[in-house]
PDB file of C-alpha atoms and ligand atoms in Angstrom:
ATOM      1  CA  MET K  75      95.586  87.937 134.359  1.00 95.00           C
ATOM      2  CA  LEU K  76      98.740  89.162 132.805  1.00 97.00           C
ATOM      3  CA  GLU K  77     100.918  91.064 134.732  1.00 97.00           C
ATOM      4  CA  LEU K  78     104.196  91.701 133.016  1.00 96.00           C
ATOM      5  CA  SER K  79     106.287  93.269 135.292  1.00 96.00           C
ATOM      6  CA  ARG K  80     109.686  95.285 134.001  1.00 96.00           C
ATOM      7  CA  VAL K  81     110.308  92.809 131.817  1.00 95.00           C
ATOM      8  CA  THR K  82     113.653  92.730 129.843  1.00 95.00           C
ATOM      9  CA  ALA K  83     114.483  90.218 127.166  1.00 95.00           C
ATOM     10  CA  GLY K  84     117.059  89.661 124.063  1.00 95.00           C
ATOM     11  CA  TYR K  85     118.616  87.193 122.289  1.00 94.00           C
ATOM     12  CA  HIS K  86     121.431  84.824 123.085  1.00 89.00           C
ATOM     13  CA  ARG K  87     122.891  87.265 125.526  1.00 75.00           C
ATOM     14  CA  GLY K  88     122.936  90.354 123.253  1.00 85.00           C
ATOM     15  CA  THR K  89     121.318  93.823 123.747  1.00 89.00           C
ATOM     16  CA  PRO K  90     117.913  93.529 125.428  1.00 93.00           C
ATOM     17  CA  VAL K  91     115.270  93.972 122.536  1.00 94.00           C
ATOM     18  CA  VAL K  92     112.665  94.579 125.162  1.00 95.00           C
ATOM     19  CA  ARG K  93     114.009  96.772 128.344  1.00 94.00           C
ATOM     20  CA  ASP K  94     112.376  97.511 131.458  1.00 94.00           C
ATOM     21  CA  VAL K  95     108.681  97.247 129.963  1.00 94.00           C
ATOM     22  CA  SER K  96     105.552  96.391 132.124  1.00 95.00           C
ATOM     23  CA  LEU K  97     102.667  95.942 130.976  1.00 95.00           C
ATOM     24  CA  THR K  98      99.175  94.183 132.497  1.00 97.00           C
ATOM     25  CA  VAL K  99      95.794  92.634 131.084  1.00 98.00           C
ATOM     26  CA  ALA K 100      93.099  92.252 133.438  1.00 97.00           C
ATOM     27  CA  ASP K 101      90.411  89.043 133.065  1.00 96.00           C
ATOM     28  CA  GLY K 102      88.548  89.411 130.528  1.00 97.00           C
ATOM     29  CA  GLU K 103      90.395  92.663 128.999  1.00 98.00           C
ATOM     30  CA  ALA K 104      91.517  92.962 125.824  1.00 98.00           C
ATOM     31  CA  VAL K 105      94.783  94.890 125.014  1.00 98.00           C
ATOM     32  CA  GLY K 106      96.265  95.782 121.983  1.00 97.00           C
ATOM     33  CA  LEU K 107     100.012  96.647 121.165  1.00 96.00           C
ATOM     34  CA  VAL K 108     101.274  98.739 118.590  1.00 95.00           C
ATOM     35  CA  GLY K 109     104.493 100.105 117.518  1.00 91.00           C
ATOM     36  CA  PRO K 110     107.064  99.799 114.546  1.00 87.00           C
ATOM     37  CA  SER K 111     108.429  96.801 112.954  1.00 87.00           C
ATOM     38  CA  GLY K 112     112.226  95.575 114.838  1.00 89.00           C
ATOM     39  CA  CYS K 113     111.001  97.126 117.809  1.00 91.00           C
ATOM     40  CA  GLY K 114     110.551  93.965 119.908  1.00 94.00           C
ATOM     41  CA  LYS K 115     106.697  92.980 120.223  1.00 94.00           C
ATOM     42  CA  SER K 116     107.156  89.665 119.331  1.00 95.00           C
ATOM     43  CA  THR K 117     109.553  89.376 121.808  1.00 96.00           C
ATOM     44  CA  LEU K 118     106.952  90.706 124.348  1.00 96.00           C
ATOM     45  CA  ALA K 119     104.339  88.614 123.004  1.00 96.00           C
ATOM     46  CA  ARG K 120     106.805  85.452 122.990  1.00 95.00           C
ATOM     47  CA  VAL K 121     106.997  86.276 126.865  1.00 96.00           C
ATOM     48  CA  ALA K 122     103.357  86.925 127.539  1.00 96.00           C
ATOM     49  CA  ALA K 123     103.324  83.388 125.907  1.00 95.00           C
ATOM     50  CA  LEU K 124     105.652  81.734 128.119  1.00 94.00           C
ATOM     51  CA  LEU K 125     107.536  80.747 125.177  1.00 94.00           C
ATOM     52  CA  HIS K 126     110.530  83.258 125.476  1.00 94.00           C
ATOM     53  CA  ARG K 127     112.321  83.224 128.942  1.00 93.00           C
ATOM     54  CA  PRO K 128     113.021  86.810 130.160  1.00 94.00           C
ATOM     55  CA  ASP K 129     116.351  88.302 131.517  1.00 93.00           C
ATOM     56  CA  ALA K 130     114.864  90.263 134.095  1.00 94.00           C
ATOM     57  CA  GLY K 131     111.587  90.744 135.009  1.00 96.00           C
ATOM     58  CA  THR K 132     108.508  88.709 136.544  1.00 95.00           C
ATOM     59  CA  VAL K 133     105.666  87.097 134.197  1.00 96.00           C
ATOM     60  CA  ARG K 134     102.545  86.720 136.462  1.00 96.00           C
ATOM     61  CA  LEU K 135      99.883  84.558 134.515  1.00 95.00           C
ATOM     62  CA  GLY K 136      96.271  83.977 136.576  1.00 92.00           C
ATOM     63  CA  GLY K 137      97.925  84.608 140.111  1.00 90.00           C
ATOM     64  CA  GLN K 138     100.705  82.824 139.397  1.00 90.00           C
ATOM     65  CA  THR K 139     104.150  83.571 139.039  1.00 92.00           C
ATOM     66  CA  VAL K 140     106.040  81.942 136.192  1.00 91.00           C
ATOM     67  CA  ARG K 141     109.035  80.113 137.067  1.00 86.00           C
ATOM     68  CA  GLY K 142     109.406  77.715 133.809  1.00 79.00           C
ATOM     69  CA  PHE K 143     109.406  78.722 130.489  1.00 78.00           C
ATOM     70  CA  ARG K 144     108.416  76.928 127.245  1.00 79.00           C
ATOM     71  CA  PHE K 145     108.101  73.491 127.884  1.00 72.00           C
ATOM     72  CA  ARG K 146     109.104  73.642 131.795  1.00 78.00           C
ATOM     73  CA  ALA K 147     106.216  75.880 132.083  1.00 80.00           C
ATOM     74  CA  PRO K 148     103.376  73.602 134.760  1.00 82.00           C
ATOM     75  CA  ARG K 149     101.237  71.886 131.798  1.00 80.00           C
ATOM     76  CA  ALA K 150      98.377  73.881 133.565  1.00 83.00           C
ATOM     77  CA  LEU K 151      99.765  76.993 132.853  1.00 84.00           C
ATOM     78  CA  ARG K 152     101.163  76.362 129.401  1.00 84.00           C
ATOM     79  CA  THR K 153      97.384  75.032 127.898  1.00 85.00           C
ATOM     80  CA  SER K 154      96.305  78.284 130.131  1.00 92.00           C
ATOM     81  CA  VAL K 155      97.272  80.359 127.166  1.00 95.00           C
ATOM     82  CA  GLY K 156      96.789  80.435 123.422  1.00 96.00           C
ATOM     83  CA  VAL K 157      99.009  81.491 120.876  1.00 96.00           C
ATOM     84  CA  VAL K 158      98.463  82.615 117.205  1.00 97.00           C
ATOM     85  CA  PHE K 159     101.360  84.046 115.109  1.00 96.00           C
ATOM     86  CA  GLN K 160     101.745  86.302 112.241  1.00 95.00           C
ATOM     87  CA  GLN K 161     102.872  83.320 109.760  1.00 95.00           C
ATOM     88  CA  PRO K 162     100.614  80.299 109.998  1.00 95.00           C
ATOM     89  CA  ARG K 163     103.367  78.010 107.768  1.00 94.00           C
ATOM     90  CA  LEU K 164     106.015  78.804 110.470  1.00 93.00           C
ATOM     91  CA  ALA K 165     103.622  77.811 113.302  1.00 92.00           C
ATOM     92  CA  ALA K 166     102.467  74.283 111.367  1.00 94.00           C
ATOM     93  CA  ASP K 167     103.875  71.158 111.280  1.00 95.00           C
ATOM     94  CA  PRO K 168     104.041  70.675 107.176  1.00 96.00           C
ATOM     95  CA  ARG K 169     102.953  66.481 108.155  1.00 96.00           C
ATOM     96  CA  LEU K 170      99.789  67.178 109.809  1.00 96.00           C
ATOM     97  CA  THR K 171      96.045  67.369 108.081  1.00 97.00           C
ATOM     98  CA  LEU K 172      94.844  70.919 109.227  1.00 97.00           C
ATOM     99  CA  ARG K 173      92.073  68.221 111.469  1.00 96.00           C
ATOM    100  CA  GLU K 174      95.443  66.758 112.949  1.00 94.00           C
ATOM    101  CA  LEU K 175      96.957  70.575 113.229  1.00 96.00           C
ATOM    102  CA  ILE K 176      94.047  71.633 114.929  1.00 96.00           C
ATOM    103  CA  ALA K 177      93.728  68.697 117.691  1.00 93.00           C
ATOM    104  CA  GLU K 178      97.345  69.292 118.374  1.00 90.00           C
ATOM    105  CA  PRO K 179      96.792  70.837 122.015  1.00 88.00           C
ATOM    106  CA  ALA K 180      94.616  67.974 122.941  1.00 85.00           C
ATOM    107  CA  ALA K 181      97.771  65.553 123.691  1.00 77.00           C
ATOM    108  CA  ALA K 182      99.302  68.413 125.944  1.00 73.00           C
ATOM    109  CA  THR K 183      96.197  69.210 127.695  1.00 73.00           C
ATOM    110  CA  GLY K 184      95.506  64.947 128.465  1.00 72.00           C
ATOM    111  CA  ARG K 185      92.301  65.378 127.929  1.00 75.00           C
ATOM    112  CA  THR K 186      91.939  64.190 124.493  1.00 78.00           C
ATOM    113  CA  ARG K 187      88.747  62.557 124.071  1.00 79.00           C
ATOM    114  CA  GLU K 188      87.101  65.331 125.538  1.00 79.00           C
ATOM    115  CA  LEU K 189      88.841  67.838 123.181  1.00 83.00           C
ATOM    116  CA  ALA K 190      88.030  65.516 119.868  1.00 82.00           C
ATOM    117  CA  GLY K 191      84.335  66.629 119.976  1.00 87.00           C
ATOM    118  CA  ARG K 192      85.691  70.532 120.463  1.00 92.00           C
ATOM    119  CA  ALA K 193      87.502  70.272 117.247  1.00 93.00           C
ATOM    120  CA  ALA K 194      85.286  69.485 114.905  1.00 93.00           C
ATOM    121  CA  GLU K 195      83.407  72.565 116.367  1.00 95.00           C
ATOM    122  CA  LEU K 196      85.687  74.812 116.210  1.00 96.00           C
ATOM    123  CA  ALA K 197      86.857  73.504 112.992  1.00 97.00           C
ATOM    124  CA  GLU K 198      82.815  74.759 111.526  1.00 97.00           C
ATOM    125  CA  ALA K 199      83.110  77.802 113.529  1.00 97.00           C
ATOM    126  CA  ALA K 200      86.466  78.844 112.034  1.00 97.00           C
ATOM    127  CA  GLY K 201      85.093  78.128 108.340  1.00 97.00           C
ATOM    128  CA  LEU K 202      86.832  75.089 107.554  1.00 97.00           C
ATOM    129  CA  ALA K 203      84.873  72.243 105.182  1.00 96.00           C
ATOM    130  CA  GLU K 204      85.354  68.646 105.814  1.00 95.00           C
ATOM    131  CA  SER K 205      87.277  68.740 102.587  1.00 97.00           C
ATOM    132  CA  LEU K 206      89.742  71.287 103.664  1.00 97.00           C
ATOM    133  CA  LEU K 207      90.272  69.363 107.327  1.00 97.00           C
ATOM    134  CA  ARG K 208      91.908  65.978 105.033  1.00 97.00           C
ATOM    135  CA  ARG K 209      94.445  68.289 103.560  1.00 98.00           C
ATOM    136  CA  ARG K 210      97.898  69.675 104.688  1.00 98.00           C
ATOM    137  CA  PRO K 211      99.890  73.181 105.322  1.00 98.00           C
ATOM    138  CA  HIS K 212     101.148  73.435 101.592  1.00 97.00           C
ATOM    139  CA  GLU K 213      97.704  72.387 100.032  1.00 98.00           C
ATOM    140  CA  VAL K 214      96.018  75.160 101.914  1.00 97.00           C
ATOM    141  CA  SER K 215      96.223  78.930 101.762  1.00 96.00           C
ATOM    142  CA  ASP K 216      97.875  80.965 104.354  1.00 96.00           C
ATOM    143  CA  GLY K 217      94.165  82.246 105.016  1.00 97.00           C
ATOM    144  CA  GLN K 218      92.539  78.676 105.436  1.00 98.00           C
ATOM    145  CA  LEU K 219      95.840  77.869 107.374  1.00 98.00           C
ATOM    146  CA  GLN K 220      95.586  80.796 109.745  1.00 98.00           C
ATOM    147  CA  ARG K 221      91.623  79.529 110.259  1.00 98.00           C
ATOM    148  CA  ALA K 222      93.369  76.074 111.464  1.00 98.00           C
ATOM    149  CA  CYS K 223      95.815  78.010 113.530  1.00 98.00           C
ATOM    150  CA  VAL K 224      93.265  79.825 115.108  1.00 98.00           C
ATOM    151  CA  ALA K 225      90.932  76.992 116.394  1.00 98.00           C
ATOM    152  CA  ARG K 226      94.137  75.355 117.588  1.00 96.00           C
ATOM    153  CA  ALA K 227      95.068  77.777 119.420  1.00 97.00           C
ATOM    154  CA  LEU K 228      91.272  78.304 121.149  1.00 97.00           C
ATOM    155  CA  LEU K 229      91.022  74.470 121.544  1.00 95.00           C
ATOM    156  CA  PRO K 230      92.313  74.266 124.786  1.00 92.00           C
ATOM    157  CA  ARG K 231      90.312  76.833 125.941  1.00 94.00           C
ATOM    158  CA  PRO K 232      92.873  79.401 127.134  1.00 95.00           C
ATOM    159  CA  ARG K 233      92.407  82.209 129.791  1.00 96.00           C
ATOM    160  CA  LEU K 234      94.490  84.411 127.709  1.00 98.00           C
ATOM    161  CA  LEU K 235      95.015  85.018 123.437  1.00 98.00           C
ATOM    162  CA  VAL K 236      98.159  86.603 122.552  1.00 98.00           C
ATOM    163  CA  CYS K 237      97.629  86.824 118.747  1.00 98.00           C
ATOM    164  CA  ASP K 238     100.976  88.772 116.917  1.00 97.00           C
ATOM    165  CA  GLU K 239      99.866  90.393 114.215  1.00 96.00           C
ATOM    166  CA  MET K 240      97.221  87.165 113.287  1.00 96.00           C
ATOM    167  CA  THR K 241      95.823  89.325 110.172  1.00 95.00           C
ATOM    168  CA  ALA K 242      98.918  90.663 108.878  1.00 94.00           C
ATOM    169  CA  MET K 243      98.962  88.280 106.133  1.00 92.00           C
ATOM    170  CA  LEU K 244      95.176  88.049 105.890  1.00 95.00           C
ATOM    171  CA  ASP K 245      92.750  89.703 103.063  1.00 95.00           C
ATOM    172  CA  ALA K 246      89.902  91.813 104.277  1.00 95.00           C
ATOM    173  CA  SER K 247      87.269  88.963 104.720  1.00 95.00           C
ATOM    174  CA  THR K 248      89.682  86.286 106.641  1.00 97.00           C
ATOM    175  CA  THR K 249      90.941  89.290 108.545  1.00 96.00           C
ATOM    176  CA  ALA K 250      86.959  89.937 109.336  1.00 96.00           C
ATOM    177  CA  ALA K 251      86.271  86.180 109.995  1.00 97.00           C
ATOM    178  CA  LEU K 252      89.131  85.527 112.144  1.00 97.00           C
ATOM    179  CA  VAL K 253      88.916  88.740 114.793  1.00 96.00           C
ATOM    180  CA  ALA K 254      84.770  87.496 115.131  1.00 97.00           C
ATOM    181  CA  LEU K 255      85.796  83.980 115.780  1.00 98.00           C
ATOM    182  CA  VAL K 256      88.204  85.323 119.027  1.00 97.00           C
ATOM    183  CA  GLU K 257      85.709  87.886 119.714  1.00 97.00           C
ATOM    184  CA  ARG K 258      82.513  84.524 119.760  1.00 97.00           C
ATOM    185  CA  TYR K 259      85.169  82.979 122.010  1.00 97.00           C
ATOM    186  CA  ARG K 260      86.345  85.617 124.721  1.00 97.00           C
ATOM    187  CA  ALA K 261      82.415  86.520 124.740  1.00 97.00           C
ATOM    188  CA  GLU K 262      81.766  82.871 125.984  1.00 96.00           C
ATOM    189  CA  HIS K 263      84.397  82.548 128.030  1.00 96.00           C
ATOM    190  CA  GLY K 264      85.803  85.527 129.610  1.00 96.00           C
ATOM    191  CA  ALA K 265      89.666  84.957 128.065  1.00 98.00           C
ATOM    192  CA  ALA K 266      91.786  88.139 128.155  1.00 98.00           C
ATOM    193  CA  LEU K 267      93.374  89.273 124.397  1.00 98.00           C
ATOM    194  CA  LEU K 268      96.705  90.762 124.230  1.00 98.00           C
ATOM    195  CA  ALA K 269      97.269  91.555 120.302  1.00 98.00           C
ATOM    196  CA  VAL K 270      99.866  92.619 118.370  1.00 96.00           C
ATOM    197  CA  GLY K 271     100.172  94.578 115.632  1.00 94.00           C
ATOM    198  CA  HIS K 272     101.414  97.340 113.809  1.00 89.00           C
ATOM    199  CA  ASP K 273      97.712  98.152 112.032  1.00 88.00           C
ATOM    200  CA  ARG K 274      96.204 100.820 114.461  1.00 92.00           C
ATOM    201  CA  VAL K 275      93.053 101.669 113.113  1.00 93.00           C
ATOM    202  CA  LEU K 276      92.014  97.653 113.534  1.00 93.00           C
ATOM    203  CA  LEU K 277      93.186  97.504 116.797  1.00 95.00           C
ATOM    204  CA  ASP K 278      90.999 100.001 117.906  1.00 96.00           C
ATOM    205  CA  ARG K 279      88.514  98.221 116.647  1.00 95.00           C
ATOM    206  CA  TRP K 280      89.631  94.860 118.564  1.00 95.00           C
ATOM    207  CA  CYS K 281      90.618  96.236 121.681  1.00 97.00           C
ATOM    208  CA  ASP K 282      89.350  97.501 125.062  1.00 97.00           C
ATOM    209  CA  ARG K 283      92.368  99.788 124.752  1.00 96.00           C
ATOM    210  CA  VAL K 284      95.667 100.370 122.978  1.00 97.00           C
ATOM    211  CA  THR K 285      99.190 100.573 124.494  1.00 94.00           C
ATOM    212  CA  GLU K 286     101.943 102.410 122.479  1.00 91.00           C
ATOM    213  CA  PHE K 287     105.544  99.967 122.292  1.00 83.00           C
ATOM    214  CA  PRO K 288     107.814 100.663 123.586  1.00 71.00           C
ATOM    215  CA  SER K 289     105.742 101.655 127.022  1.00 53.00           C
ATOM    216  CA  PRO K 290     106.824 103.132 130.085  1.00 45.00           C
ATOM    217  CA  ALA K 291     106.079 101.319 133.067  1.00 41.00           C
ATOM    218  CA  ASP K 292     101.978 101.464 133.425  1.00 40.00           C
TER     219      ASP K 292
HETATM  220  P1  ADP A 230     108.276  93.093 116.634  1.00 89.68           P
HETATM  221  O1  ADP A 230     107.769  92.308 116.375  1.00 89.68           O
HETATM  222  O2  ADP A 230     108.109  94.536 116.968  1.00 89.68           O
HETATM  223  O3  ADP A 230     108.908  93.644 114.822  1.00 89.68           O
HETATM  224  P2  ADP A 230     110.747  91.307 116.977  1.00 89.68           P
HETATM  225  O4  ADP A 230     110.154  91.025 118.682  1.00 89.68           O
HETATM  226  O5  ADP A 230     110.018  90.773 115.998  1.00 89.68           O
HETATM  227  O6  ADP A 230     110.041  93.452 116.824  1.00 89.68           O
HETATM  228  O7  ADP A 230     112.367  91.943 117.558  1.00 89.68           O
HETATM  229  C1  ADP A 230     113.118  92.756 117.794  1.00 89.68           C
HETATM  230  C2  ADP A 230     113.975  92.373 117.910  1.00 89.68           C
HETATM  231  O8  ADP A 230     114.856  91.243 118.144  1.00 89.68           O
HETATM  232  C3  ADP A 230     114.921  93.202 116.264  1.00 89.68           C
HETATM  233  O9  ADP A 230     115.586  93.432 116.460  1.00 89.68           O
HETATM  234  C4  ADP A 230     115.088  91.478 115.842  1.00 89.68           C
HETATM  235  O10 ADP A 230     116.125  91.589 114.621  1.00 89.68           O
HETATM  236  C5  ADP A 230     115.579  90.949 117.064  1.00 89.68           C
HETATM  237  N1  ADP A 230     115.096  89.127 117.070  1.00 89.68           N
HETATM  238  C6  ADP A 230     113.619  88.922 116.889  1.00 89.68           C
HETATM  239  N2  ADP A 230     113.867  87.611 116.806  1.00 89.68           N
HETATM  240  C7  ADP A 230     115.058  86.858 116.983  1.00 89.68           C
HETATM  241  C8  ADP A 230     116.042  85.767 117.275  1.00 89.68           C
HETATM  242  N3  ADP A 230     115.537  84.496 117.551  1.00 89.68           N
HETATM  243  N4  ADP A 230     117.017  86.078 117.390  1.00 89.68           N
HETATM  244  C9  ADP A 230     118.111  87.133 117.467  1.00 89.68           C
HETATM  245  N5  ADP A 230     117.613  87.921 116.954  1.00 89.68           N
HETATM  246  C10 ADP A 230     115.896  88.376 117.070  1.00 89.68           C
HETATM  247  P1  ADP A 231     115.509  80.993 124.858  1.00 89.68           P
HETATM  248  O1  ADP A 231     114.391  81.701 124.021  1.00 89.68           O
HETATM  249  O2  ADP A 231     116.331  82.300 125.622  1.00 89.68           O
HETATM  250  O3  ADP A 231     115.862  80.073 124.339  1.00 89.68           O
HETATM  251  P2  ADP A 231     113.567  80.012 126.308  1.00 89.68           P
HETATM  252  O4  ADP A 231     113.190  81.089 127.458  1.00 89.68           O
HETATM  253  O5  ADP A 231     112.926  79.938 125.320  1.00 89.68           O
HETATM  254  O6  ADP A 231     115.192  80.544 126.085  1.00 89.68           O
HETATM  255  O7  ADP A 231     114.088  78.224 127.088  1.00 89.68           O
HETATM  256  C1  ADP A 231     114.055  78.562 128.411  1.00 89.68           C
HETATM  257  C2  ADP A 231     114.886  76.927 128.932  1.00 89.68           C
HETATM  258  O8  ADP A 231     113.705  75.972 128.205  1.00 89.68           O
HETATM  259  C3  ADP A 231     115.719  76.570 128.423  1.00 89.68           C
HETATM  260  O9  ADP A 231     116.572  76.959 129.084  1.00 89.68           O
HETATM  261  C4  ADP A 231     115.943  75.703 127.618  1.00 89.68           C
HETATM  262  O10 ADP A 231     117.032  74.507 127.900  1.00 89.68           O
HETATM  263  C5  ADP A 231     114.416  74.835 127.488  1.00 89.68           C
HETATM  264  N1  ADP A 231     114.027  74.419 126.636  1.00 89.68           N
HETATM  265  C6  ADP A 231     114.037  74.977 125.133  1.00 89.68           C
HETATM  266  N2  ADP A 231     113.655  74.297 124.525  1.00 89.68           N
HETATM  267  C7  ADP A 231     113.178  73.313 124.735  1.00 89.68           C
HETATM  268  C8  ADP A 231     112.741  71.921 124.577  1.00 89.68           C
HETATM  269  N3  ADP A 231     112.424  72.049 123.306  1.00 89.68           N
HETATM  270  N4  ADP A 231     113.003  70.966 124.847  1.00 89.68           N
HETATM  271  C9  ADP A 231     112.879  70.864 126.445  1.00 89.68           C
HETATM  272  N5  ADP A 231     113.325  72.342 126.998  1.00 89.68           N
HETATM  273  C10 ADP A 231     113.611  73.527 126.169  1.00 89.68           C
END
């Protein structure tokens, strides 16, 4: 599903923060990536999610070599990856209600009508009551907002999910609920997962295998 091959990536032509890293996630596989803070995990996650262009190396997604990153990647490729970040407040447009937030990717897929019903189902599966869906990000807790962000990521039926410290800000019960939501989706759709974090215990429980970062080519 995902093949990162000898990826080097950094910021503004500075010293690379990811150096010559290779990583593969098979179809339907769940791979964890652990490592200390600042080692480049988020950067690699952004490369995997087509949000950050590597300085060297290649990214293959579903057998296709990725050439354009961020807004330049073909729409079908972009919507085949769902991303959840650590801090939902940085990842949510403060002007949108949670209902609008969950439906956000529908516009990017051109499948608005088809996905409208699915947005309502996902909101329910994420444990968000109707009254919460009318609120905006500043009117809900981090946990409630992250529930909406996970629902948003699942909306276009991605074949790969990239979760970057998805539960780092959450309490134990919200963590369990969101891991269960992602796992239910993966079981139904055979989607792959790249879960990035610092909590080895959680990742060992969640993933088929866990890789230490930075890792030698695999
Ligand atoms: P991790 O997720 O393992 O904590 P990151 O990928 O977030 O690591 O960061 C790796 C390094 O890249 C850090 O030294 C960080 O300061 C730097 N970095 C991260 N994001 C940016 C950015 N947008 N601009 C410049 N440097 C950044
Ligand atoms: P970086 O993280 O170093 O900015 P990216 O891989 O994210 O590199 O960006 C790749 C290309 O996508 C860049 O050449 C940039 O011009 C373009 N790009 C980034 N953001 C936008 C945007 N909001 N709209 C259109 N093009 C964008």
